[in-house]
Short mmCIF file of C-alpha atoms (C1' of nucleotides) in Angstrom, two decimals:
data_model
loop_
_atom_site.label_atom_id
_atom_site.label_comp_id
_atom_site.label_asym_id
_atom_site.label_seq_id
_atom_site.Cartn_x
_atom_site.Cartn_y
_atom_site.Cartn_z
CA MET A 1 10.50 29.84 14.93
CA GLU A 2 13.36 27.34 15.46
CA THR A 3 12.12 23.86 15.47
CA LYS A 4 14.00 20.40 15.96
CA PHE A 5 12.72 19.32 12.36
CA LYS A 6 15.42 21.31 10.48
CA PRO A 7 18.11 18.68 10.50
CA LYS A 8 15.76 16.09 8.68
CA LEU A 9 13.84 18.43 6.05
CA ASP A 10 16.50 17.59 3.27
CA HIS A 11 15.91 13.83 4.08
CA ILE A 12 12.02 14.12 3.64
CA LYS A 13 10.06 13.42 0.39
CA LEU A 14 6.64 13.66 -0.18
CA ASP A 15 4.87 10.38 -1.85
CA TYR A 16 1.17 9.86 -2.62
CA LYS A 17 -1.12 7.43 -4.43
CA ILE A 18 -4.41 8.08 -6.21
CA TRP A 19 -6.47 5.18 -7.19
CA LEU A 20 -10.19 4.39 -8.32
CA ALA A 21 -11.60 1.63 -6.09
CA ASP A 22 -14.87 -0.36 -5.90
CA ILE A 23 -17.44 -0.13 -3.22
CA ASN A 24 -15.68 -2.69 -1.08
CA GLY A 25 -12.35 -0.60 -1.38
CA ASN A 26 -10.53 -2.87 -3.73
CA GLY A 27 -8.21 -0.99 -6.26
CA ILE A 28 -9.22 -0.86 -9.78
CA LEU A 29 -6.84 1.59 -11.39
CA GLY A 30 -4.38 3.72 -9.91
CA ASP A 31 -0.97 5.18 -11.02
CA GLY A 32 0.99 2.12 -11.69
CA LYS A 33 -1.70 0.52 -13.87
CA TRP A 34 -2.14 3.94 -15.57
CA ARG A 35 1.36 4.39 -16.52
CA MET A 36 1.42 0.81 -17.92
CA LEU A 37 -1.70 1.63 -20.02
CA LYS A 38 0.03 4.44 -21.30
CA LEU A 39 3.18 2.67 -22.06
CA ILE A 40 1.30 -0.06 -23.82
CA ALA A 41 -0.53 2.14 -25.97
CA GLU A 42 3.17 3.66 -26.77
CA LYS A 43 4.71 0.50 -27.27
CA GLY A 44 1.88 -1.38 -28.81
CA SER A 45 3.05 -4.30 -26.75
CA LEU A 46 2.48 -5.54 -23.07
CA LYS A 47 5.79 -7.54 -23.12
CA ALA A 48 7.86 -4.35 -24.16
CA ALA A 49 6.09 -2.06 -21.55
CA CYS A 50 6.87 -4.43 -18.75
CA ASP A 51 10.52 -4.91 -19.78
CA GLU A 52 10.88 -1.26 -20.02
CA LEU A 53 9.08 -0.60 -16.42
CA GLY A 54 10.70 -3.47 -15.02
CA TYR A 55 7.55 -5.28 -14.08
CA THR A 56 6.77 -8.77 -14.76
CA TYR A 57 4.56 -9.81 -17.16
CA ARG A 58 2.56 -12.10 -15.01
CA ARG A 59 1.93 -9.41 -12.50
CA THR A 60 0.85 -6.86 -15.23
CA TRP A 61 -1.37 -9.11 -17.00
CA GLY A 62 -3.36 -9.89 -14.01
CA ASN A 63 -3.48 -6.31 -13.11
CA ILE A 64 -4.96 -5.57 -16.44
CA LYS A 65 -7.50 -8.51 -16.20
CA LYS A 66 -8.74 -6.88 -12.81
CA ILE A 67 -9.79 -3.58 -14.49
CA GLU A 68 -11.49 -5.00 -17.32
CA ASP A 69 -13.16 -7.73 -15.11
CA PHE A 70 -14.35 -4.66 -13.08
CA PHE A 71 -15.58 -2.46 -16.04
CA GLY A 72 -16.79 -5.58 -17.85
CA PHE A 73 -15.59 -4.46 -21.45
CA PRO A 74 -11.99 -4.51 -22.74
CA LEU A 75 -9.54 -1.65 -22.57
CA LEU A 76 -7.30 -3.19 -24.77
CA GLU A 77 -7.44 -5.10 -28.14
CA LYS A 78 -5.23 -8.21 -27.96
CA HIS A 79 -3.84 -10.02 -30.95
CA ARG A 80 -1.87 -13.46 -30.44
CA GLY A 81 0.57 -14.84 -33.25
CA GLY A 82 1.81 -13.19 -36.51
CA ALA A 83 4.91 -11.95 -37.69
CA GLU A 84 5.76 -10.00 -34.45
CA GLY A 85 4.11 -12.68 -32.09
CA GLY A 86 1.34 -10.56 -31.02
CA SER A 87 0.13 -6.99 -29.90
CA MET A 88 -1.92 -4.80 -27.68
CA ILE A 89 -3.57 -1.56 -28.45
CA LEU A 90 -6.14 0.54 -26.71
CA THR A 91 -9.68 0.51 -27.26
CA GLU A 92 -11.81 3.67 -27.67
CA GLU A 93 -12.72 3.13 -24.05
CA GLY A 94 -9.16 2.41 -23.08
CA ARG A 95 -7.94 5.76 -24.51
CA LEU A 96 -10.85 7.72 -23.06
CA LEU A 97 -10.05 6.44 -19.57
CA VAL A 98 -6.25 7.06 -19.78
CA LYS A 99 -7.02 10.64 -21.13
CA ALA A 100 -9.18 11.54 -18.17
CA PHE A 101 -6.78 10.03 -15.75
CA ASN A 102 -4.12 12.03 -17.23
CA LYS A 103 -5.90 15.31 -16.76
CA PHE A 104 -6.75 14.21 -13.19
CA HIS A 105 -3.23 13.14 -12.21
CA SER A 106 -1.80 16.18 -13.41
CA ASN A 107 -3.83 18.35 -11.82
CA ALA A 108 -3.52 16.66 -8.51
CA ASP A 109 -0.02 16.42 -8.60
CA ALA A 110 0.51 20.16 -9.17
CA MET A 111 -1.60 20.68 -6.13
CA ILE A 112 -0.30 18.19 -3.86
CA GLN A 113 3.33 19.48 -4.52
CA LYS A 114 2.47 23.02 -3.56
CA GLY A 115 0.68 21.64 -0.61
CA PHE A 116 4.02 19.74 0.42
CA ARG A 117 6.12 22.95 0.04
CA ASP A 118 3.89 24.85 2.42
CA PHE A 119 3.97 21.92 4.82
CA ILE A 120 7.79 22.02 4.86
CA ASN A 121 7.76 25.67 5.51
CA ASP A 122 5.09 25.38 8.25
CA ILE A 123 7.42 22.80 10.12
CA SER A 124 10.63 24.90 9.32
CA ASP A 125 12.24 27.94 10.83
CA LYS A 126 10.29 30.86 10.06
CA MET B 1 -20.87 11.55 -25.85
CA GLU B 2 -22.30 8.14 -24.78
CA THR B 3 -19.69 5.82 -22.96
CA LYS B 4 -19.59 2.38 -21.86
CA PHE B 5 -18.61 3.58 -18.66
CA LYS B 6 -22.13 4.84 -17.43
CA PRO B 7 -23.45 1.49 -15.76
CA LYS B 8 -20.17 1.60 -13.46
CA LEU B 9 -20.13 5.07 -12.52
CA ASP B 10 -22.03 4.78 -9.17
CA HIS B 11 -19.94 1.83 -8.19
CA ILE B 12 -16.43 3.83 -8.39
CA LYS B 13 -15.05 5.68 -5.60
CA LEU B 14 -11.90 7.60 -5.07
CA ASP B 15 -9.30 6.52 -2.54
CA TYR B 16 -5.76 8.22 -1.91
CA LYS B 17 -2.79 8.10 0.55
CA ILE B 18 -0.38 10.88 1.01
CA TRP B 19 2.54 10.20 3.04
CA LEU B 20 6.05 11.47 4.14
CA ALA B 21 9.00 8.92 3.31
CA ASP B 22 12.71 8.99 3.96
CA ILE B 23 15.15 9.00 1.05
CA ASN B 24 14.81 5.39 0.47
CA GLY B 25 11.13 5.42 0.24
CA ASN B 26 10.21 4.05 3.46
CA GLY B 27 7.13 5.46 4.95
CA ILE B 28 7.47 7.79 8.00
CA LEU B 29 4.05 9.38 8.57
CA GLY B 30 0.92 8.95 6.53
CA ASP B 31 -2.71 8.97 7.13
CA GLY B 32 -3.29 6.35 9.45
CA LYS B 33 -0.30 7.35 11.93
CA TRP B 34 -1.60 10.94 11.53
CA ARG B 35 -5.11 10.07 12.52
CA MET B 36 -3.59 8.00 15.39
CA LEU B 37 -1.48 10.65 16.63
CA LYS B 38 -4.54 13.21 16.66
CA LEU B 39 -6.69 10.54 18.71
CA ILE B 40 -3.99 9.96 21.21
CA ALA B 41 -3.72 13.69 21.72
CA GLU B 42 -7.54 13.83 22.11
CA LYS B 43 -7.69 10.77 24.42
CA GLY B 44 -4.51 10.94 26.37
CA SER B 45 -3.70 7.38 25.76
CA LEU B 46 -2.61 4.92 23.12
CA LYS B 47 -4.74 2.06 24.34
CA ALA B 48 -7.89 4.12 24.18
CA ALA B 49 -6.97 5.37 20.67
CA CYS B 50 -6.30 1.85 19.60
CA ASP B 51 -9.56 0.56 20.92
CA GLU B 52 -11.24 3.19 19.21
CA LEU B 53 -10.03 2.88 15.61
CA GLY B 54 -9.83 -1.16 16.01
CA TYR B 55 -5.97 -1.04 15.52
CA THR B 56 -3.83 -3.27 17.85
CA TYR B 57 -1.70 -1.79 20.29
CA ARG B 58 1.35 -3.79 19.04
CA ARG B 59 1.33 -2.53 15.79
CA THR B 60 0.51 1.24 16.62
CA TRP B 61 3.38 1.34 19.02
CA GLY B 62 5.56 0.01 16.47
CA ASN B 63 4.66 2.56 14.10
CA ILE B 64 5.08 5.41 16.48
CA LYS B 65 8.44 4.23 17.21
CA LYS B 66 9.27 4.23 13.65
CA ILE B 67 8.36 7.89 13.31
CA GLU B 68 10.49 8.93 16.37
CA ASP B 69 13.33 6.98 15.20
CA PHE B 70 13.36 8.76 12.03
CA PHE B 71 13.09 12.36 13.51
CA GLY B 72 15.41 11.41 16.24
CA PHE B 73 13.30 12.91 18.99
CA PRO B 74 9.86 12.11 20.58
CA LEU B 75 6.57 13.19 19.47
CA LEU B 76 4.88 11.87 22.35
CA GLU B 77 5.59 12.17 26.10
CA LYS B 78 5.08 9.01 27.60
CA HIS B 79 4.06 8.18 31.19
CA ARG B 80 4.02 4.59 32.75
CA GLY B 81 2.23 3.59 36.08
CA GLY B 82 0.20 5.58 38.27
CA ALA B 83 -3.66 5.54 39.03
CA GLU B 84 -4.49 5.35 35.43
CA GLY B 85 -1.71 3.00 34.63
CA GLY B 86 -0.22 5.49 32.21
CA SER B 87 -0.80 8.10 29.51
CA MET B 88 0.47 9.89 26.36
CA ILE B 89 0.35 13.23 25.57
CA LEU B 90 1.84 14.98 22.35
CA THR B 91 4.99 17.07 22.68
CA GLU B 92 5.54 20.66 21.19
CA GLU B 93 7.19 19.10 18.14
CA GLY B 94 4.29 16.50 17.98
CA ARG B 95 1.60 19.31 18.08
CA LEU B 96 3.38 21.19 15.27
CA LEU B 97 3.62 18.26 13.02
CA VAL B 98 0.09 17.41 13.42
CA LYS B 99 -1.10 20.83 13.03
CA ALA B 100 0.91 21.14 9.62
CA PHE B 101 -0.31 17.77 8.54
CA ASN B 102 -3.73 18.92 9.17
CA LYS B 103 -3.42 21.73 6.87
CA PHE B 104 -1.67 19.86 4.19
CA HIS B 105 -4.28 16.96 4.35
CA SER B 106 -7.39 19.16 4.13
CA ASN B 107 -6.02 21.22 1.35
CA ALA B 108 -5.11 18.15 -0.63
CA ASP B 109 -8.46 16.66 0.26
CA ALA B 110 -10.72 19.34 -1.23
CA MET B 111 -8.42 19.59 -4.41
CA ILE B 112 -8.62 15.70 -5.01
CA GLN B 113 -12.40 15.39 -4.65
CA LYS B 114 -12.74 18.32 -7.05
CA GLY B 115 -10.62 16.59 -9.52
CA PHE B 116 -12.37 13.40 -8.92
CA ARG B 117 -15.83 14.81 -9.95
CA ASP B 118 -14.06 16.32 -13.16
CA PHE B 119 -12.83 12.86 -13.70
CA ILE B 120 -16.16 11.23 -13.29
CA ASN B 121 -17.68 13.75 -15.60
CA ASP B 122 -15.12 13.28 -18.28
CA ILE B 123 -15.90 9.70 -18.90
CA SER B 124 -19.63 10.17 -18.35
CA ASP B 125 -22.12 11.09 -21.07
CA LYS B 126 -21.74 14.56 -22.23
"C1'" DT C 1 5.12 -27.45 -41.35
"C1'" DT C 2 8.38 -25.75 -38.41
"C1'" DG C 3 10.10 -21.81 -36.01
"C1'" DC C 4 9.68 -17.59 -33.47
"C1'" DG C 5 7.85 -14.07 -30.28
"C1'" DT C 6 3.89 -12.46 -27.92
"C1'" DT C 7 -0.10 -13.33 -25.26
"C1'" DA C 8 -2.48 -16.03 -21.90
"C1'" DT C 9 -2.59 -18.67 -17.38
"C1'" DG C 10 -1.52 -21.94 -13.43
"C1'" DC C 11 1.58 -22.87 -9.64
"C1'" DT C 12 4.90 -22.24 -5.65
"C1'" DG C 13 7.92 -20.50 -2.63
"C1'" DA C 14 9.64 -15.76 -0.69
"C1'" DC C 15 8.89 -11.80 1.62
"C1'" DT C 16 6.27 -8.34 4.19
"C1'" DC C 17 3.11 -6.90 7.17
"C1'" DC C 18 -0.19 -7.75 10.85
"C1'" DT C 19 -2.51 -10.25 14.53
"C1'" DG C 20 -2.52 -12.36 18.82
"C1'" DC C 21 -0.10 -14.01 22.70
"C1'" DA C 22 3.07 -13.53 26.42
"C1'" DT C 23 5.51 -10.90 29.57
"C1'" DA C 24 8.21 -7.23 31.75
"C1'" DT C 25 7.99 -2.59 33.80
"C1'" DC C 26 5.98 1.22 36.16
"C1'" DG C 27 3.66 4.17 39.79
"C1'" DG C 28 -0.38 5.67 42.53
"C1'" DG C 29 -4.10 4.24 45.58
"C1'" DA C 30 -6.26 1.07 48.75
"C1'" DT D 1 2.93 -4.09 50.25
"C1'" DC D 2 0.13 -5.48 46.95
"C1'" DC D 3 -3.05 -4.67 42.80
"C1'" DC D 4 -4.44 -2.46 38.52
"C1'" DG D 5 -4.21 -0.54 33.98
"C1'" DA D 6 -1.33 1.13 30.84
"C1'" DT D 7 3.19 1.58 28.43
"C1'" DA D 8 7.02 -1.43 26.27
"C1'" DT D 9 8.79 -5.19 23.71
"C1'" DG D 10 9.72 -10.14 21.88
"C1'" DC D 11 8.13 -13.95 19.10
"C1'" DA D 12 5.30 -17.26 16.32
"C1'" DG D 13 1.77 -17.98 13.06
"C1'" DG D 14 -1.34 -16.31 9.28
"C1'" DA D 15 -3.01 -13.73 5.15
"C1'" DG D 16 -1.97 -11.28 1.09
"C1'" DT D 17 1.34 -9.92 -2.51
"C1'" DC D 18 4.79 -10.62 -5.72
"C1'" DA D 19 8.67 -12.90 -8.45
"C1'" DG D 20 9.99 -16.52 -11.15
"C1'" DC D 21 9.07 -20.66 -13.56
"C1'" DA D 22 6.62 -23.55 -16.55
"C1'" DT D 23 3.63 -24.44 -20.49
"C1'" DA D 24 -0.13 -23.76 -23.73
"C1'" DA D 25 -2.22 -21.40 -27.75
"C1'" DC D 26 -1.67 -18.44 -31.74
"C1'" DG D 27 -0.53 -16.99 -36.59
"C1'" DC D 28 2.80 -15.07 -39.80
"C1'" DA D 29 6.88 -16.23 -42.44
"C1'" DA D 30 10.47 -18.94 -44.38
#
DNA sequence: TTGCGTTATGCTGACTCCTGCATATCGGGA
DNA sequence: TCCCGATATGCAGGAGTCAGCATAACGCAA
């Protein structure tokens, strides 16, 4: 089948977001915060993680607070002062959450990418 | 395994969005516009569809224009005037697009919901 | 005890998206 | 010919989000 979509197919990409929300639909943990938690764990520092991802410290700090406020316990152990100025490391719960979201996300990603290829095929020439 | 997440598990829900975007990341067709296209097709009228979903006519009209501007051809056949005031029906291309997105979306939905159940299980008591 | 780098937090102006209002256009039917 | 209801489109005001700036608190090391 010949379709009018053909000329545009190379200019379309797929994008998606998956996140956990509370009962009222307020976002708790999504792709951005998840990536940030992983990078903080890796760097041991919120500031270093923000610098790398290009996010502002102010915004990211607020996002982390939102997650912790929802769950009611900390996901990060924070330290102020000291030779390095301070540091952040994941708590036991933080590690568990990141690990579970890792698995969830990579499964979802593979499935969605396949679905997108099928979709493009469906609106393309057969 | 006993975890601190337990008290919150009933208050978490999963949410997600999947959409097509252009090269620059500008959204073209997503869940909202897709649902709207389906409802317009069903009702035969943009106004009736907006009333049902609670969206403003102004906003929805702008969204439809965005999609059509991107593809470069109409997805809807529009009629002004007449006994009913006017009407909208999907073009051949519109029907194809909605149908392909239907399939894509329902597959993605099933897969993501399963992934979410596994995720909840992963952070729950074992 | 002074300096340094990071965590912690308030505030304001820019930016974006949406709502709501106003108005023009169109064509069948009374 | 005039009315009605839906499509078509501009514009101003509001709400939420984010960037960027400012500042305080903290604790090791020199």
